[in-house]
Each structure stands twice: as structure tokens, then as C-alpha cells.
PDB file of C-alpha atoms and ligand atoms in Angstrom:
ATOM      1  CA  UNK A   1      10.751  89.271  68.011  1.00  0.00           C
ATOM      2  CA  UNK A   2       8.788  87.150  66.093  1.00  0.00           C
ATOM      3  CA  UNK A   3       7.177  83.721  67.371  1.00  0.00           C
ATOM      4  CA  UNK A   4       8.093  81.470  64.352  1.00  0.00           C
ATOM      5  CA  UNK A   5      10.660  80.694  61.985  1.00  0.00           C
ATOM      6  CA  UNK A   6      11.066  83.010  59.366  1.00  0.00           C
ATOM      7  CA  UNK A   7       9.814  81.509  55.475  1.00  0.00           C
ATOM      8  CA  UNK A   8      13.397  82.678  54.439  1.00  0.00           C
ATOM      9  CA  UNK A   9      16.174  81.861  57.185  1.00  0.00           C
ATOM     10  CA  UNK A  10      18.497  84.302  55.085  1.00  0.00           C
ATOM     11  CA  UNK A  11      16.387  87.281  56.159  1.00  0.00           C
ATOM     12  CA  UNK A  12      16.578  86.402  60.078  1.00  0.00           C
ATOM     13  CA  UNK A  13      20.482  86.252  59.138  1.00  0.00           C
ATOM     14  CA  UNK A  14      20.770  89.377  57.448  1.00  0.00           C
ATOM     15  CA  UNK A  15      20.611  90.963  61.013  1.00  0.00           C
ATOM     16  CA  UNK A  16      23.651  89.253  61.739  1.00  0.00           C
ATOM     17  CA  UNK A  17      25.617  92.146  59.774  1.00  0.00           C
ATOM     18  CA  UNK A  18      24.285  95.801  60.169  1.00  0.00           C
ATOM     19  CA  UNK A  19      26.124  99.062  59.017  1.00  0.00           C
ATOM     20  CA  UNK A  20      29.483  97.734  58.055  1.00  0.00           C
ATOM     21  CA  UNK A  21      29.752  95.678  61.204  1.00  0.00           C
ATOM     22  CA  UNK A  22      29.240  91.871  62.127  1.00  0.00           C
ATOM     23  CA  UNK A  23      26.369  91.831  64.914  1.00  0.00           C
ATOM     24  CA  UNK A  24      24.114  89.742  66.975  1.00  0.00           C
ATOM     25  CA  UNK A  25      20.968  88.517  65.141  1.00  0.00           C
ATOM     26  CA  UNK A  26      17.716  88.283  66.605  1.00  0.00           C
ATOM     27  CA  UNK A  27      16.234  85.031  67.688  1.00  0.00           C
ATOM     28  CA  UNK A  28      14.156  83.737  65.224  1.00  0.00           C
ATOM     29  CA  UNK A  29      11.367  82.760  68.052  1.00  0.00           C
ATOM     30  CA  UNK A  30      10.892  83.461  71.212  1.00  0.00           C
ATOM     31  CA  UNK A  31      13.569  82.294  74.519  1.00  0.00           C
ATOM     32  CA  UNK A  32      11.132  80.074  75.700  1.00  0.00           C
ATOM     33  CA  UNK A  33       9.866  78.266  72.757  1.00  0.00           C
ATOM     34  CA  UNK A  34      12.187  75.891  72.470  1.00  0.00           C
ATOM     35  CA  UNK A  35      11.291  74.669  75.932  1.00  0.00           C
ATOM     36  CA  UNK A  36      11.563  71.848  77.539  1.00  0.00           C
ATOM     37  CA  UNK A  37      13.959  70.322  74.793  1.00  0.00           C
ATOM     38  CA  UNK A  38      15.998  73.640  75.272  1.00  0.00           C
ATOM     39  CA  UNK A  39      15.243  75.905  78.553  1.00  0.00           C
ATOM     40  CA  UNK A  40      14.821  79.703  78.359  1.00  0.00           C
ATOM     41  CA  UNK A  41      17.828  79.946  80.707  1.00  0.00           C
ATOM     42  CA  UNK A  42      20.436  78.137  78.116  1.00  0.00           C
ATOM     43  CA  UNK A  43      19.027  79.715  75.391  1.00  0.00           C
ATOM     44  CA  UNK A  44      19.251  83.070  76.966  1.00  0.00           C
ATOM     45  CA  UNK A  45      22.985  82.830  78.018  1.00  0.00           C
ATOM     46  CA  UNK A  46      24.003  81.013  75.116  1.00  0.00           C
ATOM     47  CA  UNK A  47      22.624  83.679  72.547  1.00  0.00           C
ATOM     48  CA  UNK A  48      22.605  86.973  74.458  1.00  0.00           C
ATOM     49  CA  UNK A  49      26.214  86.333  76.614  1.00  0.00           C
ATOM     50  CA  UNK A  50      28.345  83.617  74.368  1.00  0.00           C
ATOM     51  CA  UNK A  51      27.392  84.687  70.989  1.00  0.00           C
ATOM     52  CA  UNK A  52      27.765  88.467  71.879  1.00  0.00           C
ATOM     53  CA  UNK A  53      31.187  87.141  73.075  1.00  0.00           C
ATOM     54  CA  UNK A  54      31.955  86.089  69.427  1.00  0.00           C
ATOM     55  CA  UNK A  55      30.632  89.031  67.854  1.00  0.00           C
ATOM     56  CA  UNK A  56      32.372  91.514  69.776  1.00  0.00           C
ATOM     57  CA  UNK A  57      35.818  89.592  69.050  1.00  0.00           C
ATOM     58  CA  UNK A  58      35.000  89.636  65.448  1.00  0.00           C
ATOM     59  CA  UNK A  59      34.608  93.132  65.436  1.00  0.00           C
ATOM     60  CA  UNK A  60      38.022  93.941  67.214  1.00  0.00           C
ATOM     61  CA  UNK A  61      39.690  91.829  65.109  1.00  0.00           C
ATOM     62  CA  UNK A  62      39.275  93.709  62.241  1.00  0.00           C
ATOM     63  CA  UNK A  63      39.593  96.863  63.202  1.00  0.00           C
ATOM     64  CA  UNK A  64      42.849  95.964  64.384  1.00  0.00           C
ATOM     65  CA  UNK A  65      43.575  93.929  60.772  1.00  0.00           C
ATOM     66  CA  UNK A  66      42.349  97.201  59.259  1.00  0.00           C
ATOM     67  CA  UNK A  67      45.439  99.222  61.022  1.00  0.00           C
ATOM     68  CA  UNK A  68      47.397  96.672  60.370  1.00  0.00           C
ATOM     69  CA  UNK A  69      46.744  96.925  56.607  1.00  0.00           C
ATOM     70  CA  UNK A  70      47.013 100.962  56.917  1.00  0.00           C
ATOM     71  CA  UNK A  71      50.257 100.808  58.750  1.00  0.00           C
ATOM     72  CA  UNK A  72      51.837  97.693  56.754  1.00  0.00           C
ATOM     73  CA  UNK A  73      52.765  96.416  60.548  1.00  0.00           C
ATOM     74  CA  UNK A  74      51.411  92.412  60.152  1.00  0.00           C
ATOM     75  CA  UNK A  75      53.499  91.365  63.503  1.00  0.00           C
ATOM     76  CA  UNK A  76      50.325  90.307  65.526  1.00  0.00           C
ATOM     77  CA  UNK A  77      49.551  88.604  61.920  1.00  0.00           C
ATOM     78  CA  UNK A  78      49.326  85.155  63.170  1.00  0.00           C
ATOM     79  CA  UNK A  79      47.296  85.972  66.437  1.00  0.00           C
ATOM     80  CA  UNK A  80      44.607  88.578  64.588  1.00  0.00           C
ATOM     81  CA  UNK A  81      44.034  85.850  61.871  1.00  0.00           C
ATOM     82  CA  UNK A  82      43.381  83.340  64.863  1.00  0.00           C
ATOM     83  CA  UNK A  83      41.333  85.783  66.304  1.00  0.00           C
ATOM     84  CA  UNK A  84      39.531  86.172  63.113  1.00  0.00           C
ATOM     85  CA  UNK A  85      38.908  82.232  62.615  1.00  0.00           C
ATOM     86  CA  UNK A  86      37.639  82.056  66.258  1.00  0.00           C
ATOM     87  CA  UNK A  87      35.417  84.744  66.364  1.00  0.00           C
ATOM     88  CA  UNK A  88      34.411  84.762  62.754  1.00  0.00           C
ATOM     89  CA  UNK A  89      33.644  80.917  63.268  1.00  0.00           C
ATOM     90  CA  UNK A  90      31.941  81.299  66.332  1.00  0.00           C
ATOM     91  CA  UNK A  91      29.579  84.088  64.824  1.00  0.00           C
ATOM     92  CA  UNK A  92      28.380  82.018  61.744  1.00  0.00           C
ATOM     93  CA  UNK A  93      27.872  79.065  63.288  1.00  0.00           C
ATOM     94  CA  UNK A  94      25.682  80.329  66.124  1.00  0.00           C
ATOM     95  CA  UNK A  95      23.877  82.077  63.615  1.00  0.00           C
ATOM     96  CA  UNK A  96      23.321  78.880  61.686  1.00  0.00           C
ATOM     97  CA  UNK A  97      22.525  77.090  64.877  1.00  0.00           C
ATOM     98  CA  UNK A  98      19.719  79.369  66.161  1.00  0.00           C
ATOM     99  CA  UNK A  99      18.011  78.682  62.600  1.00  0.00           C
ATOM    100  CA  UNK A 100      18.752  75.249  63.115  1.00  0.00           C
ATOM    101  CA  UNK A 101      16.113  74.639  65.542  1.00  0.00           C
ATOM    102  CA  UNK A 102      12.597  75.492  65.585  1.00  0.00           C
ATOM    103  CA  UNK A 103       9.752  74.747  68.142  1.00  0.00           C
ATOM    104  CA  UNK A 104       8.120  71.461  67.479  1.00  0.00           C
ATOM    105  CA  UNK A 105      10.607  70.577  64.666  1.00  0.00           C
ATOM    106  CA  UNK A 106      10.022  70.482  60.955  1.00  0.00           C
ATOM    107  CA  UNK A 107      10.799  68.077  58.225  1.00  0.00           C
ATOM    108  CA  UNK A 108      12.994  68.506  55.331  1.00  0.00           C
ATOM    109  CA  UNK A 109      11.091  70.081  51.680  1.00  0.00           C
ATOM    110  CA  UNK A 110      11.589  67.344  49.065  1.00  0.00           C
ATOM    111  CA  UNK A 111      14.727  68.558  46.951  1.00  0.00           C
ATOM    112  CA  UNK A 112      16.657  67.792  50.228  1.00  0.00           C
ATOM    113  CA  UNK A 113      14.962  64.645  50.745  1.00  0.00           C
ATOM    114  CA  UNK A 114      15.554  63.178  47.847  1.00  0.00           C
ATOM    115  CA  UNK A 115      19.433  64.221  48.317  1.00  0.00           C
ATOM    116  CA  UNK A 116      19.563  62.307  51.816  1.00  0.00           C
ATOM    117  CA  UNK A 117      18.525  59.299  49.624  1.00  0.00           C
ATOM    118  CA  UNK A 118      21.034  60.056  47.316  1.00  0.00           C
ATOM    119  CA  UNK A 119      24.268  60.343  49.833  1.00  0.00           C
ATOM    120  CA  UNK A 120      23.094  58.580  53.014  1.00  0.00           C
ATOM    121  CA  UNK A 121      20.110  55.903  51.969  1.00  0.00           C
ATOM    122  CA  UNK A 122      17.668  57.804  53.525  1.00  0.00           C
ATOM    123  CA  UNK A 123      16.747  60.351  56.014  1.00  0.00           C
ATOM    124  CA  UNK A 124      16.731  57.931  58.969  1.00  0.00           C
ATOM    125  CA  UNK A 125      20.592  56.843  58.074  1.00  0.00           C
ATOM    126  CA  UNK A 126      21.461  60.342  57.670  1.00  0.00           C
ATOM    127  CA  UNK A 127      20.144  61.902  61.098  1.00  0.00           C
ATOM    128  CA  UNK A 128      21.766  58.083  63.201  1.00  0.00           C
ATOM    129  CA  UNK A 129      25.132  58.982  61.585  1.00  0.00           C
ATOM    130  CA  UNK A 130      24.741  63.235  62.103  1.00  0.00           C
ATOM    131  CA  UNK A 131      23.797  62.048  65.827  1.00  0.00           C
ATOM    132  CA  UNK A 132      26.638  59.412  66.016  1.00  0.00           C
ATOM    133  CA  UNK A 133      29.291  61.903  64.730  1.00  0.00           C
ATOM    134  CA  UNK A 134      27.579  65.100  66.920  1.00  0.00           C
ATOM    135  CA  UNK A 135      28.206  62.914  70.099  1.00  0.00           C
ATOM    136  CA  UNK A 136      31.627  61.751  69.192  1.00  0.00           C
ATOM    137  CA  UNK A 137      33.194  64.940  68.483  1.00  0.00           C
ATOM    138  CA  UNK A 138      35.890  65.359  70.959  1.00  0.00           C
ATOM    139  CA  UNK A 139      35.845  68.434  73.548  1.00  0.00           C
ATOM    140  CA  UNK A 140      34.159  71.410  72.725  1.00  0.00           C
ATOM    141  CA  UNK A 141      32.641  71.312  68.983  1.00  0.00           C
ATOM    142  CA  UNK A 142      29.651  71.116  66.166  1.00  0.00           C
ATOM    143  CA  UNK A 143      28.389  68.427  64.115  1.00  0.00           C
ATOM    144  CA  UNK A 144      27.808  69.891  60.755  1.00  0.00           C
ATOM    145  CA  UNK A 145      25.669  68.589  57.812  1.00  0.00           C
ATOM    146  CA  UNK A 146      27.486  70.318  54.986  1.00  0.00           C
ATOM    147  CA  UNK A 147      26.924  70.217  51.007  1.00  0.00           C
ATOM    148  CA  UNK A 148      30.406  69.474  49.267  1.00  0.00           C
ATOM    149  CA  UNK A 149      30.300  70.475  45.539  1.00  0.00           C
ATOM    150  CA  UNK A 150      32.962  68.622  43.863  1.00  0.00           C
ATOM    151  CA  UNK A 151      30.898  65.842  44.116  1.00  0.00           C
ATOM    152  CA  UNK A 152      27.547  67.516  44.344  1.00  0.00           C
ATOM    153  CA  UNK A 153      26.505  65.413  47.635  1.00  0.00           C
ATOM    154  CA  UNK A 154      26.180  65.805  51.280  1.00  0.00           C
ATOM    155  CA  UNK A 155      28.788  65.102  54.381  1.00  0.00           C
ATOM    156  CA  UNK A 156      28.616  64.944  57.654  1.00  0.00           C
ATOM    157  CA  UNK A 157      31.433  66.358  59.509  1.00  0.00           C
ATOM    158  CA  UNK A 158      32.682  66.873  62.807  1.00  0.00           C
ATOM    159  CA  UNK A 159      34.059  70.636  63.746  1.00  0.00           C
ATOM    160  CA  UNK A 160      36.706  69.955  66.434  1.00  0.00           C
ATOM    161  CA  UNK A 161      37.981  73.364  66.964  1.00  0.00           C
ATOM    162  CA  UNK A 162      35.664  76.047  64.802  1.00  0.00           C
ATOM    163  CA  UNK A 163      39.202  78.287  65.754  1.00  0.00           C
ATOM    164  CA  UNK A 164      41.170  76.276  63.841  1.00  0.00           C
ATOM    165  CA  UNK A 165      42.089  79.123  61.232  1.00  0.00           C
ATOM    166  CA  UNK A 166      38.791  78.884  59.042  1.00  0.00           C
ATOM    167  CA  UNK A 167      35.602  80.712  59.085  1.00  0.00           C
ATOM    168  CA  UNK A 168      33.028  77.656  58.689  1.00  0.00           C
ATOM    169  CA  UNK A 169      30.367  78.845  56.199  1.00  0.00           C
ATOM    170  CA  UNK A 170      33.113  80.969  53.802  1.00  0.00           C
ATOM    171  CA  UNK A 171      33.503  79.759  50.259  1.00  0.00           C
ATOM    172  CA  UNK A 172      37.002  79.431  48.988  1.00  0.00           C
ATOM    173  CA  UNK A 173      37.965  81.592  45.891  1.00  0.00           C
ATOM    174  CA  UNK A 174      41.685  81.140  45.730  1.00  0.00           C
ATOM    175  CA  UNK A 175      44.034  78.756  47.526  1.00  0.00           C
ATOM    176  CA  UNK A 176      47.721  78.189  47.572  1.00  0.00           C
ATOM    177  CA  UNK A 177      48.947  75.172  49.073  1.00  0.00           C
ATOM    178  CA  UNK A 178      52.287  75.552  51.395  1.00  0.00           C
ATOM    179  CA  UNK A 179      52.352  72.003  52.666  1.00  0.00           C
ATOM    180  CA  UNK A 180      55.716  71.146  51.624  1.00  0.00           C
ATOM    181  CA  UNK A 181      55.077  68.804  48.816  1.00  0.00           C
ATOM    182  CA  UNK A 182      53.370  71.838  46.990  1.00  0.00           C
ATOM    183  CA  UNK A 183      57.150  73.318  47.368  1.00  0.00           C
ATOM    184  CA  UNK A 184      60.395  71.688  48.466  1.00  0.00           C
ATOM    185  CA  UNK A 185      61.640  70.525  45.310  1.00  0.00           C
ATOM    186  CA  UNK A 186      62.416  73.698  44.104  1.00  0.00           C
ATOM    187  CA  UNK A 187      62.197  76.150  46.491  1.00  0.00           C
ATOM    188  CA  UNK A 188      63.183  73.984  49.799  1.00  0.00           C
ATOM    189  CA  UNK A 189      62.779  76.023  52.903  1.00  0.00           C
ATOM    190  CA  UNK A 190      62.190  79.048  51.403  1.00  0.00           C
ATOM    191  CA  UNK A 191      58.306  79.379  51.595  1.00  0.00           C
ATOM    192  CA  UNK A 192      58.039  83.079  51.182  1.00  0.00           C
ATOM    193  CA  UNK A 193      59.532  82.527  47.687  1.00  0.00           C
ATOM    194  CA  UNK A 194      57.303  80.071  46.666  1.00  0.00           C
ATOM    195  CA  UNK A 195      55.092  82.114  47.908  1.00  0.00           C
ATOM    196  CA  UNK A 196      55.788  85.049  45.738  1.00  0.00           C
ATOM    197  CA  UNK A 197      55.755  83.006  42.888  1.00  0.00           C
ATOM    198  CA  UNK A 198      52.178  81.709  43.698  1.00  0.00           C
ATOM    199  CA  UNK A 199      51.147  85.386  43.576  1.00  0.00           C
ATOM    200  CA  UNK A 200      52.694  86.028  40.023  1.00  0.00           C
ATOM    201  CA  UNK A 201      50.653  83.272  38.757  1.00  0.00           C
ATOM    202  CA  UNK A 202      47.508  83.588  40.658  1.00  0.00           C
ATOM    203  CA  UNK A 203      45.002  83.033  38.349  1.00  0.00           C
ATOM    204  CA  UNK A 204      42.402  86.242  39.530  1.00  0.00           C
ATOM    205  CA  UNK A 205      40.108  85.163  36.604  1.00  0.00           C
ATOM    206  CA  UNK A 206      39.179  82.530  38.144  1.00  0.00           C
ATOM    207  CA  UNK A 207      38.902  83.863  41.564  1.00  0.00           C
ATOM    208  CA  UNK A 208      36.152  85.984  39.533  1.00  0.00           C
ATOM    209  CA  UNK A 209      33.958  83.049  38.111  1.00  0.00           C
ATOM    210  CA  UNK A 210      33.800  81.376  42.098  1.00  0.00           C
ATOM    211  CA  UNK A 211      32.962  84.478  43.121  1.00  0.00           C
ATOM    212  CA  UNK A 212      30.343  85.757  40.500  1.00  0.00           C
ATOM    213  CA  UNK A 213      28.795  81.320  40.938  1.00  0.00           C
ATOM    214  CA  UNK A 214      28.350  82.608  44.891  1.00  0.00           C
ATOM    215  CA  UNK A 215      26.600  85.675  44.170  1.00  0.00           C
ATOM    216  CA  UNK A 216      24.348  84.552  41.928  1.00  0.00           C
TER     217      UNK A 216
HETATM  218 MN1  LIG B   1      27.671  77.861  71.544  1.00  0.00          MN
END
């Protein structure tokens, strides 16, 4: 294990996928050296019993989405795709939280300075309201600094329920909207056929671009 942060954070997370399988990353540093701010004990629990929790649900709920797929049986549809936000959400973001500390602290590199100036005044604005929101998020939760790119800036967001049918961290590449605005007019209850007709004019192509932008 090493003692420090890795120089790039996306190594230490490549662990966190191995062999066609989701799987528990190594600490970046050692359990202890994030103490006192954040005991050995915690740490140790937190990482090598909770976040094994997550990874081990991820991993069951594909296979099982995978038979589902063979079999064309999608009746536990609803409950495997919760089980995928949950454990899917719950496996990124304790990866992104391990990485989000380091002993002693470290300041932020000057591109993402000078966007903290941009969106929130300053860094000292940024980390009162990231602290302010982090405390007031109700129950069980993350606060999450988060780059939106419509408009190119930074927001600071509070995760109520990472289960609530999202992996944070994905990237969107197609969306159909079945709020019933998107719908009722002309298709009124019947939300499979809109539904259908969304996937005659799903535009693929552009799927494609957001996906080749990501991979890049
Ligand atoms: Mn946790």
C-alpha cells in the first residue's frame, strides 16, 4: 500500500475494476494516516466492511441483469436496476471519497482555482457553502462538488439518497424523458408507446459524439 497520494488519482481508481468485475480499490495511504482527523478504526470499517458491502452488491446485480438479458425475463426489472443505482452509487462514490482526502491536506492546482473564482468568488466561499450544504443534507448522504457542462462551471450539490436510481459519476449519452408533459398529449397513459416511439427516433449518432467527447 503506498504511504501517499498517488500523482494520478485515476491510477489508484483503476483498481476499483479488475478482470471484468467492479472491486474494492486499495487505499491510497495508509489506515492510520488520516489520524486524528479520521481514526484507523473508521477508516478500517468504512473501507474494508461498508465499501466491500457495495461492491459485492454491484457485482450480483449484474450477473443477475446479465440472465435477465439472456432469458428476456425483466420481472425483478425495477428492483435489479435499484440494486444497480445503490450499489453502483455506493462503489463510485467511496472510491471518489477515499481520494478525496489525503494526510495533511493539499490545496487546489491553479486551473481549479481560478474556476472557484469564477463560480463561487473564491475558494473560501466555495469550501463555507460545500460545508454548509455537506451538514445540511438530510439523513444519510454526500456533499458533492460537481462540474456541470452546459454551463461550463461548478455546483455544489447535496446527494440525499446515492440509491435514488443513478450511478453518481456516469455521464449521460441518451435520455428520454417520461414525465408526463414529455407525453400525454398524444399518447395519454400509454407510456410504453411513447416509449417505442422514442426508440424509433433515438438519435444513436449522437449517443456516439457524447461518448467518443468522454473517451477522449
Ligand atoms: Mn460510506
Amino acid at each position: 500500500m503506498p504511504a501517499t497520494q498517488p500523482a494520478n488519482p485515476a491510477a489508484a481508481l483503476s483498481s476499483a475494476f479488475a478482470e471484468g468485475k467492479y472491486a474494492l480499490p486499495e487505499l491510497p495511504y495508509a489506515k492510520n494516516a488520516l489520524e486524528p482527523l479520521y481514526d484507523a478504526q473508521t477508516l478500517e470499517l468504512h473501507h474494508d466492511k461498508h465499501h466491500a458491502g457495495y461492491v459485492k452488491g454491484l457485482n450480483t446485480a449484474l450477473e443477475k441483469l446479465a440472465a435477465a438479458r439472456k432469458s428476456g425475463d425483466y420481472a425483478a426489472i425495477k428492483a435489479l436496476s435499484r440494486d444497480l443505482a445503490f450499489h453502483g452509487s455506493g462503489h463510485v462514490l467511496h472510491c471518489l471519497f477515499w481520494l478525496s482526502m489525503t494526510p495533511g491536506g493539499s490545496k487546489p492546482q491553479a486551473d481549479l482555482a481560478a474556476k472557484f473564482v469564477h463560480c463561487f468568488g473564491g475558494f473560501e466561499p466555495m469550501a463555507a457553502q460545500f460545508a454548509a450544504a455537506t451538514e445540511a443534507v438530510e439523513g444519510s448522504g454526500w456533499g458533492v462538488l460537481a462540474y456541470e457542462p452546459v454551463a461550463d462551471c461548478l455546483q455544489i450539490l447535496q446527494c440525499e439518497k446515492h440509491q435514488d436510481l443513478t450511478i453518481w459519476g456516469v455521464t449521460p449519452l441518451l435520455v428520454c424523458d417520461v414525465w408526463e408533459h414529455a407525453y400525454y398529449l398524444k399518447y395519454q397513459n400509454r407510456r410504453a408507446d411513447w416509449i417505442a416511439a422514442f426508440m424509433k427516433l433515438a438519435n444513436w449518432d449522437f449517443a456516439s459524439q457524447r461518448y467518443a467527447l468522454i473517451k477522449k
